[in-house]
Amino acid sequence: PVSMFLMTHVYFLSYHVIVTKLLRLLVSICDNKLYQNIGMASGVIVFAILTAFLETYTISNFPYYTYPDYYTMLTKGSVFYSLFLIVTFPLFYFIDEKEQYSIGTVVMNGFGGMMIVLLLADIWRLISGYLMVQEDNIKVPYS
């Protein structure tokens, strides 16, 4: 809905800032580099799926959102949405790390990240199949 357009930026920034803080806390707890990498990877996956699920669940109460198949949207739809977050959480995390990146590097990482999201989304579509089939047997990949 148009009413949510400007709030999208606030939502995504909030998600990324909160998860970055949690990931930094998770990495700081581990003293071994291997455990830090494992903690970072597992934290990104868990936080991405949790964030995607919670947003899908909570936004269903918005009056203009309807899901033809609520269960499928909460399961397949949340995992599909989390693919975006799995890529962007680490990108956001590394923007303000100890090593300084130029704006050009950040922009190119963003472009590369969105290409990865596009590929992951297409792979997910091929693996998971269609979300629903309409009455006249028209298959809808994302609805």
CSV table of C-alpha atoms in Angstrom, one decimal:
chain,number,residue,atom,x,y,z
A,1,PRO,CA,0.0,0.0,0.0
A,2,VAL,CA,1.1,3.6,-0.7
A,3,SER,CA,0.7,4.4,3.0
A,4,MET,CA,3.6,2.0,3.8
A,5,PHE,CA,6.0,3.3,1.2
A,6,LEU,CA,7.9,5.8,3.4
A,7,MET,CA,7.8,3.4,6.4
A,8,THR,CA,9.7,0.8,4.4
A,9,HIS,CA,13.0,2.7,4.8
A,10,VAL,CA,12.5,2.9,8.6
A,11,TYR,CA,11.6,-0.8,8.9
A,12,PHE,CA,14.6,-2.0,6.9
A,13,LEU,CA,17.0,0.3,8.6
A,14,SER,CA,15.7,-0.8,12.0
A,15,TYR,CA,16.0,-4.4,11.1
A,16,HIS,CA,19.6,-4.0,9.9
A,17,VAL,CA,20.7,-1.8,12.8
A,18,ILE,CA,19.3,-4.2,15.4
A,19,VAL,CA,20.6,-7.3,13.8
A,20,THR,CA,24.1,-5.7,13.3
A,21,LYS,CA,24.2,-5.0,17.0
A,22,LEU,CA,23.2,-8.6,17.8
A,23,LEU,CA,25.8,-10.0,15.4
A,24,ARG,CA,28.5,-7.8,16.9
A,25,LEU,CA,27.5,-9.0,20.4
A,26,LEU,CA,27.6,-12.6,19.1
A,27,VAL,CA,31.0,-12.2,17.5
A,28,SER,CA,32.4,-10.5,20.6
A,29,ILE,CA,31.4,-13.4,22.8
A,30,CYS,CA,33.6,-15.8,20.8
A,31,ASP,CA,37.3,-15.6,21.2
A,32,ASN,CA,38.2,-18.1,18.5
A,33,LYS,CA,38.1,-17.0,14.8
A,34,LEU,CA,36.4,-20.2,13.8
A,35,TYR,CA,33.7,-19.8,16.4
A,36,GLN,CA,33.3,-16.2,15.3
A,37,ASN,CA,32.7,-17.2,11.7
A,38,ILE,CA,30.3,-20.0,12.7
A,39,GLY,CA,28.4,-17.6,15.1
A,40,MET,CA,28.2,-15.0,12.3
A,41,ALA,CA,26.9,-17.4,9.7
A,42,SER,CA,24.4,-19.0,12.0
A,43,GLY,CA,23.3,-15.7,13.5
A,44,VAL,CA,22.7,-14.2,10.0
A,45,ILE,CA,20.6,-17.2,9.0
A,46,VAL,CA,18.6,-17.3,12.2
A,47,PHE,CA,18.0,-13.6,12.4
A,48,ALA,CA,17.1,-13.4,8.7
A,49,ILE,CA,14.5,-16.1,9.0
A,50,LEU,CA,13.1,-14.8,12.3
A,51,THR,CA,12.9,-11.2,11.0
A,52,ALA,CA,11.2,-12.3,7.8
A,53,PHE,CA,8.7,-14.5,9.6
A,54,LEU,CA,7.9,-11.9,12.2
A,55,GLU,CA,7.3,-9.2,9.6
A,56,THR,CA,5.1,-11.5,7.5
A,57,TYR,CA,3.1,-12.5,10.6
A,58,THR,CA,2.7,-9.0,12.0
A,59,ILE,CA,1.9,-7.3,8.7
A,60,SER,CA,-1.0,-9.7,8.1
A,61,ASN,CA,-3.0,-7.6,10.6
A,62,PHE,CA,-2.7,-4.6,8.3
A,63,PRO,CA,-6.2,-4.1,6.7
A,64,TYR,CA,-5.0,-4.1,3.1
A,65,TYR,CA,-2.9,-7.3,3.2
A,66,THR,CA,-4.6,-10.6,2.5
A,67,TYR,CA,-3.0,-13.9,1.9
A,68,PRO,CA,-4.8,-16.6,-0.1
A,69,ASP,CA,-2.9,-19.3,1.7
A,70,TYR,CA,-1.8,-18.0,5.1
A,71,TYR,CA,0.3,-21.1,6.1
A,72,THR,CA,2.2,-21.1,2.8
A,73,MET,CA,2.9,-17.4,3.1
A,74,LEU,CA,4.3,-17.8,6.6
A,75,THR,CA,6.5,-20.8,5.6
A,76,LYS,CA,7.6,-20.5,2.0
A,77,GLY,CA,7.0,-16.8,1.8
A,78,SER,CA,9.1,-16.1,4.9
A,79,VAL,CA,12.0,-18.2,3.7
A,80,PHE,CA,11.8,-16.5,0.3
A,81,TYR,CA,11.9,-13.1,2.0
A,82,SER,CA,14.7,-14.1,4.3
A,83,LEU,CA,17.0,-14.7,1.3
A,84,PHE,CA,17.2,-10.9,0.9
A,85,LEU,CA,18.1,-10.5,4.5
A,86,ILE,CA,20.7,-13.3,4.5
A,87,VAL,CA,22.6,-11.3,1.8
A,88,THR,CA,22.0,-7.8,3.2
A,89,PHE,CA,22.7,-8.3,6.9
A,90,PRO,CA,26.4,-9.1,6.4
A,91,LEU,CA,26.7,-6.2,3.8
A,92,PHE,CA,25.3,-3.8,6.3
A,93,TYR,CA,27.4,-5.3,9.1
A,94,PHE,CA,30.7,-4.7,7.2
A,95,ILE,CA,30.0,-1.1,6.2
A,96,ASP,CA,31.1,0.4,9.5
A,97,GLU,CA,33.8,-2.1,10.5
A,98,LYS,CA,37.4,-1.3,11.3
A,99,GLU,CA,38.5,-1.2,7.7
A,100,GLN,CA,37.2,2.0,5.9
A,101,TYR,CA,35.4,1.4,2.6
A,102,SER,CA,35.0,4.0,-0.1
A,103,ILE,CA,31.5,4.9,-1.2
A,104,GLY,CA,32.2,3.3,-4.6
A,105,THR,CA,33.1,0.0,-2.9
A,106,VAL,CA,29.9,0.1,-0.8
A,107,VAL,CA,27.8,0.8,-3.9
A,108,MET,CA,29.5,-2.0,-5.9
A,109,ASN,CA,28.9,-4.4,-2.9
A,110,GLY,CA,25.3,-3.4,-2.9
A,111,PHE,CA,25.0,-4.1,-6.6
A,112,GLY,CA,26.7,-7.4,-6.2
A,113,GLY,CA,24.5,-8.2,-3.2
A,114,MET,CA,21.3,-7.5,-5.2
A,115,MET,CA,22.5,-9.8,-8.0
A,116,ILE,CA,23.0,-12.6,-5.4
A,117,VAL,CA,19.5,-11.9,-4.1
A,118,LEU,CA,18.1,-12.2,-7.6
A,119,LEU,CA,19.9,-15.5,-8.2
A,120,LEU,CA,18.8,-16.9,-4.8
A,121,ALA,CA,15.2,-15.9,-5.5
A,122,ASP,CA,15.2,-17.6,-8.8
A,123,ILE,CA,16.8,-20.7,-7.4
A,124,TRP,CA,14.2,-20.7,-4.6
A,125,ARG,CA,11.4,-20.4,-7.2
A,126,LEU,CA,12.7,-23.4,-9.1
A,127,ILE,CA,13.1,-25.5,-5.9
A,128,SER,CA,10.0,-24.6,-4.0
A,129,GLY,CA,7.5,-24.5,-7.0
A,130,TYR,CA,4.5,-22.3,-7.1
A,131,LEU,CA,2.9,-20.7,-4.1
A,132,MET,CA,-0.6,-21.2,-5.4
A,133,VAL,CA,-2.7,-22.1,-8.4
A,134,GLN,CA,-5.7,-19.9,-9.4
A,135,GLU,CA,-9.1,-21.2,-10.3
A,136,ASP,CA,-8.4,-21.3,-14.0
A,137,ASN,CA,-5.2,-23.3,-13.4
A,138,ILE,CA,-2.9,-20.3,-13.8
A,139,LYS,CA,0.1,-20.9,-11.7
A,140,VAL,CA,1.3,-17.9,-9.6
A,141,PRO,CA,4.9,-18.1,-8.5
A,142,TYR,CA,4.7,-15.2,-6.1
A,143,SER,CA,1.5,-13.6,-5.0
